[in-house]
């Protein structure tokens, strides 16, 4: 670290991106975005929204714990949670960039509205979009939950830890677990 610069002082720690989301749960699509963003940013803060209105399957504590385990060996990734307005959290983190993944054009309108609202709330912040890799363009947390709940396989689309936690949440009978390849 450069002389005179304090550890934790993000204004002197290079390029920081805040990657916000519900991450309910984290998928390989999200992980792919984080890994590619690390080629551009020195630090990516995965900011997990409390947002109780969306009635998440996993509590924010569970989502944070899973993400911390998944990224424990990935330098440059910090897992955190936030309540309230995203722009306030970004400002507090001394970051200037909000990172979001874009899958299909269907994501665009929602993302465009959100980025425009955030920019109207704070003109100094920008939203950067990264296209999801082709392997994951059809993967969303919502469909992962639906498939897992109905006993389909989510193998290869979410980390094993997430697959196990989904299995616990939905408490599938043993026979069904074997069918979907989770009973290892
Ligand atoms: O993964 P998601 O659910 O699409 O993420 C949406 C999220 C959490 C980024 C968004 O809902 C958000 O920023 N929530 C915090 C509240 C806020 O700032 N709302 C104004 C943005 S339009």
XYZ file of N, CA and C and ligand atoms in Angstrom:
574
model
N 0.834 -1.209 0.000
C 0.000 0.000 0.000
C 0.869 1.260 0.000
N 0.457 2.271 -0.741
C 1.241 3.497 -0.864
C 1.344 4.198 0.481
N 2.536 4.791 0.726
C 2.802 5.484 1.997
C 1.726 6.547 2.255
N 1.253 6.604 3.489
C 0.293 7.641 3.856
C -1.149 7.277 3.573
N -1.322 6.141 2.913
C -2.697 5.731 2.627
C -3.165 4.738 3.672
N -4.351 4.994 4.198
C -4.850 4.150 5.273
C -5.563 2.926 4.705
N -5.335 1.777 5.380
C -6.039 0.560 4.980
C -7.542 0.796 5.167
N -8.329 0.406 4.219
C -9.786 0.565 4.334
C -10.270 1.883 3.773
N -9.360 2.781 3.430
C -9.747 4.050 2.840
C -9.923 3.832 1.341
N -11.193 3.634 0.926
C -11.425 3.200 -0.450
C -11.141 4.269 -1.488
N -11.067 5.531 -1.054
C -10.761 6.562 -2.043
C -9.345 6.373 -2.566
N -8.532 5.634 -1.809
C -7.141 5.412 -2.229
C -6.883 3.963 -2.581
N -7.953 3.206 -2.752
C -7.736 1.775 -2.961
C -8.047 1.326 -4.380
N -7.980 2.244 -5.319
C -8.223 1.852 -6.701
C -9.692 1.794 -7.020
N -9.975 1.077 -8.098
C -11.339 1.087 -8.628
C -12.238 0.083 -7.894
N -13.334 0.635 -7.410
C -14.270 -0.189 -6.638
C -15.621 -0.206 -7.347
N -16.194 -1.383 -7.486
C -17.551 -1.478 -8.032
C -18.462 -2.087 -6.976
N -19.656 -1.540 -6.892
C -20.656 -2.124 -6.003
C -21.579 -2.972 -6.870
N -21.667 -4.234 -6.556
C -22.540 -5.138 -7.309
C -23.731 -5.471 -6.398
N -24.835 -4.721 -6.581
C -25.969 -4.930 -5.671
C -26.968 -5.945 -6.225
N -27.732 -6.518 -5.351
C -28.770 -7.435 -5.807
C -29.406 -8.153 -4.644
N -30.407 -8.963 -4.984
C -31.057 -9.773 -3.943
C -30.238 -11.042 -3.705
N -29.662 -11.581 -4.769
C -28.839 -12.802 -4.683
C -29.553 -13.882 -3.867
N -30.804 -14.121 -4.228
C -31.656 -15.054 -3.470
C -32.057 -16.244 -4.329
N -31.150 -17.172 -4.595
C -29.774 -17.253 -4.128
C -28.795 -16.822 -5.226
N -27.516 -16.841 -4.816
C -26.408 -16.558 -5.738
C -26.326 -17.677 -6.783
N -26.152 -17.312 -8.041
C -26.043 -18.310 -9.112
C -24.665 -18.179 -9.781
N -24.365 -19.131 -10.662
C -23.120 -19.018 -11.415
C -23.153 -17.813 -12.357
N -24.349 -17.366 -12.715
C -24.467 -16.150 -13.536
C -23.905 -14.950 -12.784
N -24.261 -14.830 -11.496
C -23.724 -13.736 -10.672
C -22.201 -13.876 -10.512
N -21.773 -15.109 -10.250
C -20.348 -15.350 -9.990
C -19.517 -15.008 -11.231
N -20.067 -15.342 -12.380
C -19.396 -15.031 -13.655
C -19.213 -13.508 -13.798
N -20.238 -12.746 -13.431
C -20.140 -11.283 -13.522
C -19.046 -10.777 -12.568
N -19.043 -11.297 -11.342
C -18.037 -10.866 -10.353
C -16.633 -11.173 -10.876
N -16.446 -12.386 -11.373
C -15.100 -12.780 -11.828
C -14.628 -11.917 -12.993
N -15.531 -11.620 -13.903
C -15.123 -10.780 -15.045
C -14.898 -9.338 -14.606
N -15.680 -8.894 -13.642
C -15.521 -7.509 -13.155
C -14.168 -7.325 -12.465
N -13.651 -8.407 -11.890
C -12.351 -8.307 -11.206
C -11.196 -8.036 -12.166
N -11.442 -8.235 -13.459
C -10.423 -7.901 -14.464
C -10.417 -6.389 -14.713
N -11.464 -5.708 -14.260
C -11.587 -4.260 -14.509
C -11.430 -3.468 -13.211
N -11.994 -4.022 -12.134
C -11.982 -3.320 -10.844
C -11.018 -4.002 -9.880
N -10.475 -3.196 -8.959
C -9.586 -3.770 -7.939
C -10.397 -4.486 -6.866
N -11.615 -3.975 -6.683
C -12.435 -4.547 -5.619
C -13.896 -4.549 -6.068
N -14.562 -5.649 -5.817
C -16.002 -5.737 -6.106
C -16.708 -6.019 -4.786
N -17.621 -5.124 -4.446
C -18.391 -5.326 -3.208
C -19.748 -5.904 -3.594
N -19.966 -7.136 -3.206
C -21.254 -7.783 -3.460
C -22.194 -7.298 -2.356
N -23.130 -6.455 -2.724
C -23.989 -5.798 -1.722
C -25.380 -6.432 -1.764
N -25.678 -7.176 -0.723
C -26.927 -7.949 -0.688
C -28.030 -7.113 -0.031
N -29.108 -6.898 -0.789
C -30.180 -6.019 -0.304
C -31.074 -6.738 0.708
N -31.431 -6.011 1.768
C -32.363 -6.579 2.758
C -33.740 -6.761 2.114
N -34.257 -5.699 1.541
C -35.511 -5.671 0.778
C -36.536 -6.754 1.146
N -37.165 -6.571 2.306
C -38.132 -7.560 2.804
C -39.367 -7.658 1.909
N -39.632 -6.599 1.133
C -40.825 -6.588 0.261
C -40.835 -7.746 -0.730
N -39.624 -8.169 -1.126
C -39.547 -9.242 -2.136
C -39.747 -10.630 -1.537
N -39.947 -10.686 -0.221
C -40.142 -11.973 0.485
C -39.104 -13.012 0.043
N -37.857 -12.792 0.390
C -36.814 -13.722 -0.069
C -36.951 -15.106 0.553
N -36.428 -16.096 -0.158
C -36.418 -17.470 0.373
C -35.384 -17.569 1.484
N -34.217 -16.955 1.260
C -33.131 -16.996 2.236
C -33.082 -15.660 2.976
N -32.839 -15.704 4.266
C -32.687 -14.456 5.024
C -31.417 -13.757 4.535
N -31.310 -12.488 4.839
C -30.114 -11.770 4.410
C -28.870 -12.369 5.057
N -29.016 -12.829 6.306
C -27.866 -13.455 6.994
C -27.445 -14.726 6.258
N -28.422 -15.512 5.828
C -28.098 -16.754 5.104
C -27.420 -16.441 3.773
N -27.933 -15.412 3.087
C -27.351 -15.056 1.780
C -25.925 -14.534 1.944
N -25.712 -13.726 2.995
C -24.362 -13.195 3.246
C -23.415 -14.344 3.585
N -23.879 -15.254 4.445
C -23.012 -16.370 4.867
C -22.619 -17.240 3.655
N -23.601 -17.543 2.808
C -23.307 -18.365 1.630
C -22.314 -17.654 0.707
N -22.557 -16.356 0.465
C -21.689 -15.612 -0.456
C -20.264 -15.532 0.109
N -20.156 -15.345 1.444
C -18.813 -15.264 2.047
C -18.064 -16.571 1.857
N -18.764 -17.681 2.012
C -18.106 -18.983 1.825
C -17.702 -19.178 0.361
N -18.589 -18.783 -0.529
C -18.330 -18.986 -1.964
C -17.141 -18.142 -2.447
N -17.005 -16.931 -1.888
C -15.930 -16.037 -2.350
C -14.730 -16.016 -1.392
N -14.664 -16.969 -0.460
C -13.616 -16.888 0.563
C -12.207 -16.948 -0.042
N -12.057 -17.593 -1.173
C -10.724 -17.699 -1.794
C -10.582 -16.774 -3.002
N -11.450 -15.791 -3.111
C -11.370 -14.866 -4.251
C -10.947 -13.487 -3.759
N -9.655 -13.160 -3.903
C -9.210 -11.846 -3.434
C -9.904 -10.742 -4.236
N -10.218 -9.661 -3.556
C -10.845 -8.533 -4.248
C -12.360 -8.520 -4.117
N -12.920 -9.579 -3.540
C -14.382 -9.592 -3.362
C -14.710 -9.402 -1.883
N -15.599 -8.462 -1.635
C -16.076 -8.214 -0.271
C -17.583 -8.448 -0.294
N -18.075 -9.183 0.685
C -19.525 -9.427 0.765
C -20.098 -8.581 1.891
N -21.173 -7.876 1.568
C -21.790 -6.990 2.566
C -23.295 -6.999 2.326
N -24.041 -6.375 3.231
C -25.481 -6.222 3.001
C -25.831 -4.758 3.208
N -26.971 -4.361 2.678
C -27.377 -2.968 2.882
C -28.897 -2.870 2.995
N -29.303 -1.813 3.715
C -30.724 -1.512 3.882
C -30.961 -0.142 3.287
N -32.141 0.112 2.801
C -32.474 1.457 2.317
C -31.994 1.681 0.903
N -31.785 2.958 0.578
C -31.433 3.316 -0.803
C -30.029 2.855 -1.164
N -29.944 2.257 -2.348
C -28.648 1.799 -2.846
C -27.662 2.961 -2.982
N -28.140 4.102 -3.494
C -27.208 5.221 -3.729
C -26.546 5.672 -2.419
N -27.292 5.593 -1.308
C -26.696 5.984 -0.022
C -25.587 5.015 0.374
N -25.838 3.731 0.114
C -24.831 2.725 0.434
C -23.584 2.924 -0.438
N -23.808 3.208 -1.721
C -22.673 3.388 -2.649
C -21.848 4.604 -2.215
N -22.542 5.673 -1.866
C -21.842 6.889 -1.415
C -21.001 6.604 -0.172
N -21.616 5.888 0.780
C -20.905 5.564 2.029
C -19.670 4.713 1.768
N -19.732 3.903 0.716
C -18.600 3.027 0.381
C -17.535 3.755 -0.420
N -17.760 5.039 -0.683
C -16.830 5.832 -1.498
C -16.633 5.246 -2.893
N -17.646 4.581 -3.392
C -17.569 4.025 -4.753
C -18.330 4.944 -5.699
N -18.103 4.747 -6.982
C -18.760 5.585 -7.993
C -19.508 4.727 -9.010
N -19.252 3.430 -8.961
C -19.813 2.558 -10.002
C -20.704 1.475 -9.398
N -21.892 1.375 -9.979
C -22.826 0.294 -9.650
C -22.729 -0.700 -10.810
N -22.521 -1.947 -10.465
C -22.364 -2.970 -11.503
C -23.618 -3.833 -11.556
N -24.116 -4.078 -12.771
C -25.271 -4.960 -12.926
C -25.046 -5.876 -14.120
N -25.569 -7.070 -14.026
C -25.503 -8.001 -15.148
C -26.761 -7.874 -15.997
N -26.598 -8.016 -17.292
C -27.744 -7.978 -18.212
C -27.804 -9.312 -18.942
N -28.961 -9.951 -18.879
C -29.098 -11.222 -19.590
C -29.687 -10.958 -20.973
N -30.963 -10.785 -21.025
C -31.621 -10.597 -22.326
C -32.171 -9.182 -22.401
N -32.725 -8.846 -23.547
C -33.306 -7.508 -23.701
C -34.437 -7.301 -22.688
N -35.053 -8.399 -22.258
C -36.157 -8.288 -21.287
C -35.686 -7.666 -19.970
N -34.415 -7.790 -19.649
C -33.878 -7.158 -18.427
C -33.747 -5.655 -18.602
N -33.655 -5.221 -19.864
C -33.188 -3.866 -20.125
C -34.076 -2.777 -19.522
N -35.389 -2.916 -19.689
C -36.277 -1.844 -19.245
C -36.176 -1.624 -17.733
N -36.248 -2.706 -16.998
C -36.127 -2.646 -15.539
C -34.788 -2.023 -15.139
N -33.733 -2.485 -15.782
C -32.397 -1.997 -15.444
C -32.230 -0.525 -15.822
N -32.799 -0.173 -16.974
C -32.694 1.211 -17.445
C -33.402 2.158 -16.477
N -34.588 1.746 -16.007
C -35.320 2.568 -15.040
C -34.539 2.711 -13.742
N -34.004 1.600 -13.285
C -33.272 1.617 -12.015
C -32.016 2.485 -12.131
N -31.269 2.300 -13.220
C -30.038 3.089 -13.407
C -30.383 4.577 -13.525
N -31.478 4.889 -14.220
C -31.857 6.295 -14.401
C -32.291 6.908 -13.065
N -33.054 6.136 -12.292
C -33.477 6.630 -10.973
C -32.262 6.860 -10.074
N -31.347 5.908 -10.085
C -30.149 6.051 -9.242
C -29.318 7.255 -9.665
N -29.260 7.477 -10.958
C -28.477 8.613 -11.463
C -29.182 9.929 -11.127
N -30.521 9.892 -11.119
C -31.236 11.111 -10.759
C -31.069 11.394 -9.254
N -30.918 10.337 -8.471
C -30.690 10.522 -7.030
C -29.262 10.992 -6.740
N -28.334 10.544 -7.571
C -26.940 10.960 -7.390
C -26.234 10.972 -8.746
N -26.027 12.171 -9.266
C -25.488 12.347 -10.611
C -24.017 11.905 -10.723
N -23.388 11.695 -9.575
C -21.970 11.308 -9.598
C -21.776 9.792 -9.721
N -22.883 9.070 -9.671
C -22.761 7.607 -9.763
C -23.154 7.116 -11.148
N -22.471 6.098 -11.607
C -22.807 5.497 -12.893
C -23.109 4.017 -12.717
N -23.972 3.512 -13.586
C -24.231 2.069 -13.581
C -23.542 1.463 -14.792
N -22.769 0.440 -14.529
C -22.065 -0.259 -15.602
C -22.720 -1.632 -15.790
N -23.060 -1.948 -17.041
C -23.695 -3.240 -17.316
C -22.714 -4.188 -17.973
N -22.769 -5.428 -17.523
C -21.974 -6.463 -18.196
C -22.936 -7.516 -18.708
N -22.728 -7.936 -19.938
C -23.581 -8.994 -20.487
C -23.241 -10.318 -19.805
N -24.262 -11.021 -19.417
C -24.071 -12.347 -18.833
C -23.491 -13.289 -19.901
N -22.615 -14.168 -19.478
C -22.046 -15.144 -20.430
C -23.156 -16.018 -21.006
N -22.941 -16.487 -22.225
C -23.996 -17.255 -22.915
C -24.421 -18.502 -22.124
N -23.504 -19.049 -21.340
C -23.831 -20.260 -20.573
C -24.878 -20.007 -19.494
N -25.035 -18.739 -19.112
C -25.920 -18.444 -17.982
C -27.037 -17.471 -18.304
N -27.222 -17.140 -19.577
C -28.182 -16.093 -19.905
C -29.617 -16.470 -19.504
N -29.881 -17.777 -19.348
C -31.239 -18.216 -18.989
C -31.381 -18.456 -17.481
N -30.308 -18.182 -16.731
C -30.323 -18.488 -15.291
C -30.746 -17.258 -14.501
N -31.763 -17.414 -13.673
C -32.138 -16.339 -12.749
C -32.415 -16.975 -11.396
N -32.283 -16.194 -10.340
C -32.554 -16.724 -8.994
C -33.997 -17.215 -8.912
N -34.891 -16.499 -9.577
C -36.313 -16.857 -9.505
C -36.552 -18.250 -10.124
N -35.982 -18.480 -11.313
C -36.224 -19.785 -11.956
C -35.474 -20.901 -11.220
N -34.310 -20.567 -10.660
C -33.567 -21.572 -9.879
C -34.430 -22.048 -8.711
N -35.065 -21.098 -8.023
C -35.911 -21.469 -6.867
C -37.091 -22.318 -7.322
N -37.678 -21.915 -8.438
C -38.852 -22.639 -8.930
C -38.477 -24.078 -9.306
N -37.370 -24.210 -10.037
C -36.936 -25.545 -10.462
C -36.602 -26.401 -9.242
N -35.854 -25.815 -8.286
C -35.459 -26.566 -7.087
C -36.699 -26.976 -6.284
N -37.635 -26.088 -6.174
C -38.851 -26.376 -5.404
C -39.645 -27.532 -6.026
N -39.634 -27.569 -7.351
C -40.413 -28.601 -8.046
C -39.598 -29.867 -8.301
N -38.384 -29.916 -7.754
C -37.594 -31.149 -7.817
C -36.716 -31.302 -9.043
N -36.526 -30.241 -9.823
C -35.630 -30.312 -10.989
C -34.186 -30.100 -10.567
N -33.277 -30.425 -11.466
C -31.863 -30.252 -11.110
C -31.374 -28.834 -11.400
N -30.591 -28.311 -10.467
C -29.984 -26.991 -10.670
C -28.460 -27.135 -10.716
N -28.015 -28.372 -10.841
C -26.590 -28.688 -10.896
C -25.935 -27.935 -12.055
N -24.784 -27.345 -11.793
C -24.061 -26.620 -12.839
C -24.538 -25.189 -13.019
N -25.618 -24.840 -12.342
C -26.150 -23.473 -12.467
C -25.928 -22.666 -11.201
N -25.764 -23.379 -10.090
C -25.450 -22.721 -8.802
C -24.341 -23.532 -8.135
N -23.570 -22.895 -7.240
C -22.544 -23.656 -6.520
C -23.198 -24.775 -5.689
N -22.422 -25.837 -5.416
C -22.955 -26.976 -4.641
C -23.546 -26.536 -3.317
N -22.885 -25.582 -2.682
C -23.375 -25.086 -1.383
C -24.807 -24.553 -1.520
N -25.043 -23.797 -2.565
C -26.375 -23.219 -2.799
C -27.376 -24.333 -3.082
N -26.961 -25.302 -3.888
C -27.849 -26.432 -4.208
C -28.245 -27.168 -2.924
N -27.259 -27.337 -2.024
C -27.553 -28.028 -0.749
C -28.521 -27.214 0.101
N -28.277 -25.907 0.148
C -29.155 -25.048 0.973
C -30.574 -24.998 0.406
N -30.667 -25.039 -0.917
C -32.004 -25.063 -1.537
C -32.720 -26.355 -1.148
N -31.949 -27.421 -1.188
C -32.512 -28.732 -0.836
C -33.039 -28.703 0.605
N -32.238 -28.110 1.499
C -32.674 -28.014 2.896
C -33.941 -27.174 3.020
N -33.953 -26.049 2.291
C -35.112 -25.150 2.368
C -36.377 -25.852 1.930
N -36.261 -26.562 0.844
C -37.474 -27.180 0.294
C -37.717 -28.580 0.854
N -36.751 -29.054 1.654
C -36.886 -30.355 2.331
C -37.542 -31.427 1.450
N -36.857 -31.706 0.368
C -37.402 -32.704 -0.552
C -37.264 -34.106 0.035
N -38.216 -34.979 -0.226
C -38.076 -36.359 0.233
C -36.837 -37.004 -0.402
N -36.220 -37.947 0.321
C -34.952 -38.547 -0.118
C -35.023 -39.086 -1.552
N -36.082 -39.810 -1.894
C -36.235 -40.388 -3.235
C -36.132 -39.324 -4.302
N -36.798 -38.225 -4.062
C -36.787 -37.131 -5.053
C -35.417 -36.479 -5.134
N -34.745 -36.381 -3.973
C -33.402 -35.794 -3.977
C -32.476 -36.608 -4.864
N -32.600 -37.946 -4.772
C -31.728 -38.810 -5.561
C -31.992 -38.578 -7.058
N -33.262 -38.453 -7.397
C -33.638 -38.235 -8.797
C -32.992 -36.992 -9.384
N -32.859 -35.946 -8.559
C -32.339 -34.693 -9.099
C -30.836 -34.544 -8.863
N -30.211 -35.615 -8.362
C -28.759 -35.627 -8.277
C -28.181 -34.864 -7.099
N -28.979 -34.532 -6.091
C -28.462 -33.799 -4.934
C -28.093 -34.705 -3.776
N -28.431 -35.997 -3.886
C -28.231 -36.896 -2.742
C -26.888 -37.582 -2.848
N -25.808 -36.807 -2.785
C -24.497 -37.410 -3.033
C -23.860 -38.006 -1.799
O -31.299 -8.703 -7.759
P -32.370 -7.662 -7.841
O -33.539 -8.056 -6.979
O -32.770 -7.327 -9.243
O -31.719 -6.335 -7.213
C -32.471 -5.159 -7.123
C -31.791 -4.154 -6.169
C -31.610 -4.779 -4.800
C -30.446 -3.765 -6.729
C -32.729 -2.909 -6.094
O -34.023 -3.319 -5.752
C -32.221 -1.888 -5.101
O -31.296 -1.164 -5.384
N -32.846 -1.832 -3.911
C -32.505 -0.899 -2.885
C -33.549 0.209 -2.770
C -33.297 1.307 -3.783
O -32.276 1.948 -3.803
N -34.283 1.512 -4.664
C -34.189 2.539 -5.697
C -33.570 1.990 -6.973
S -34.697 2.193 -8.268
